[in-house]
């Protein structure tokens, strides 16, 4: 990623964010990695980092006790272990054991319950690894809980230590005996014994040192006391010394064998260490996100800025302990409107708002959660340019304005539509008229290049340029005229005024001076006022047009819905008429059988004329009813064809889904021969004429489960779910799966925990539940002690 100038991190105070991250790390290794954090441009990597951090933040919010604590840096030990024959010290094995124990606990964390489903991205970090419990057992076979070599680490060590204990007891008994003898003769000091050169010695006054046979190891600084190892314990001490040497050699042999055992796994242990460092990095990001109430916005591959309720993170952290309110801001820049000219009074928050945009973008592209609403939109930029603060340089012989012009030249040479440009007080540092003209020319070129930019200014000509050119928005930091104080609210759509005269009056400047100044400003102030009013009227008109457009779209949807309902009603009415005519036709058939009897009777009575009249009338009535049935049936067919799903004009072919005109049964076409088709309907093959088939959409597959499966669902289904911390899309997927499982399990009631917050998840839950219609018997919130509005209770039908 490209930055201009190179100190953008410092100008946007991103270096302070990195300092805060380092403080949250548990280990120096993670702190070093966090210090090297830099923004990236790979969408997949950024998205992965954000999701990992969001999942760890959820762990912290739920107090899920992820097994991560401080751990030692064993990288140098592992590097030395790779060398054949190298033997690690006992302290090194304790560090390795710490790493192995932590990674084992991490594996246990994800194996407990549905953790791997709740935190899938964190689980993916451990997925490529395998854990060998044998390594911990091998180390524990040598070391005890205190990190000391176990007495039974080997049979030889056990024997040596047993002999040492015997020698120590023997030495103790002999030494006490010698002390008693010498004390009775008055040859010892008040403190009769001491240690010198790792030997137990007697403290003997200098005048008596020749009376005790033994080895003088030392004398006091004054020379008045000699420290003598008595002759009677020299041999015992020598034996004890030999045993200590044997112990050291045996311990070295044990550690060498253990090193040989661990050596083949050095690369695996190194992977364990890197995994823990990665978890520590994510943990630090999550803790900082928790402190600044940060979340994961909607991420896009192309540049876009759609901030909703965004905060400057450092300002929020500063105000939080002081109990001050940090005013959030909304801002949307896209390919249509990609530049914002921000104006307003001094100390009104223009620079803070501009820096907030840049800092939030840097944080996001580093994989850090940002303090914005979760429905905010962020894209990915390839370059970030910032001209902020005084860049005067004596070394380079640059004035403030010269440095700004140099930055502008670099920006114009390198800017692309994937560049975010931030300029504070554009055009300042020189005479206002030529400075404003040059600033306008630079703005014009930035606009043509399609860059995204947030630019603060006091110049009226830049506000007018923004008003006249589509793609550039005016914005202002709201100023309360009544109290003559800034509210720090960002308002997009209208330019702002500097309110210089109002602020001057509040500061107590004499009225005659202010009056003189007003007269000297000329038409420029009037232009500002007219521009603000025009922008207000333009914004109101755009809002009204937008509202009218929404109403037109809503009306169009209603008309389409009404037309569809009307067509469905017409089809149903025609079908009802068809059923009635078919019923009358069947009734006439029944009547005809009775009339046939009458005709036979008339024939028997020789009344042939009467019989012919009745027969002719009956045939006429039946043919009329059959004609009416055909007409109604044709009308129904015509309406059904109009309402049938479009088949793109192509002929019916194998694989298409169709339904019978009569009955409405749906099936899949297996074969078409001439004007007939073979259709598979519910396991039965039916041959039908093409004119009797209508195109249909693929039916919803009915999943059949045997009783055992339902019982299994019922046995394992948990009627409670926690949606807190999830994005809107994830919550929808999890909720749908949860309700489907509840219906399969014949559950009677559900408890959905979504938290209070802004009520987004609560509305989402209710909207989703309404889709299940008759399956839902009731929806309500429990009492406050049961969760209140943060919990939705559901009774299933």
PDB file of C-alpha atoms in Angstrom, residues 305 332-340 451-452 469-473:
ATOM      1  CA  UNK A 305     -16.961   4.950   2.551  1.00  0.00           C
ATOM      2  CA  UNK A 332     -21.102   8.272   2.707  1.00  0.00           C
ATOM      3  CA  UNK A 333     -18.791   8.594  -0.292  1.00  0.00           C
ATOM      4  CA  UNK A 334     -19.116   6.371  -3.362  1.00  0.00           C
ATOM      5  CA  UNK A 335     -18.325   6.402  -7.063  1.00  0.00           C
ATOM      6  CA  UNK A 336     -21.068   9.000  -7.695  1.00  0.00           C
ATOM      7  CA  UNK A 337     -20.256  11.370  -4.828  1.00  0.00           C
ATOM      8  CA  UNK A 338     -16.618  10.828  -3.986  1.00  0.00           C
ATOM      9  CA  UNK A 339     -15.371  14.175  -2.626  1.00  0.00           C
ATOM     10  CA  UNK A 340     -16.440  16.069   0.489  1.00  0.00           C
ATOM     11  CA  UNK A 451     -10.254  10.077  -6.180  1.00  0.00           C
ATOM     12  CA  UNK A 452     -12.049   9.818  -2.857  1.00  0.00           C
ATOM     13  CA  UNK A 469     -20.084  20.149  -9.850  1.00  0.00           C
ATOM     14  CA  UNK A 470     -21.809  16.785  -9.405  1.00  0.00           C
ATOM     15  CA  UNK A 471     -19.728  14.244  -7.515  1.00  0.00           C
ATOM     16  CA  UNK A 472     -18.592  16.769  -4.887  1.00  0.00           C
ATOM     17  CA  UNK A 473     -20.507  17.200  -1.648  1.00  0.00           C
TER      18      UNK A 473
END
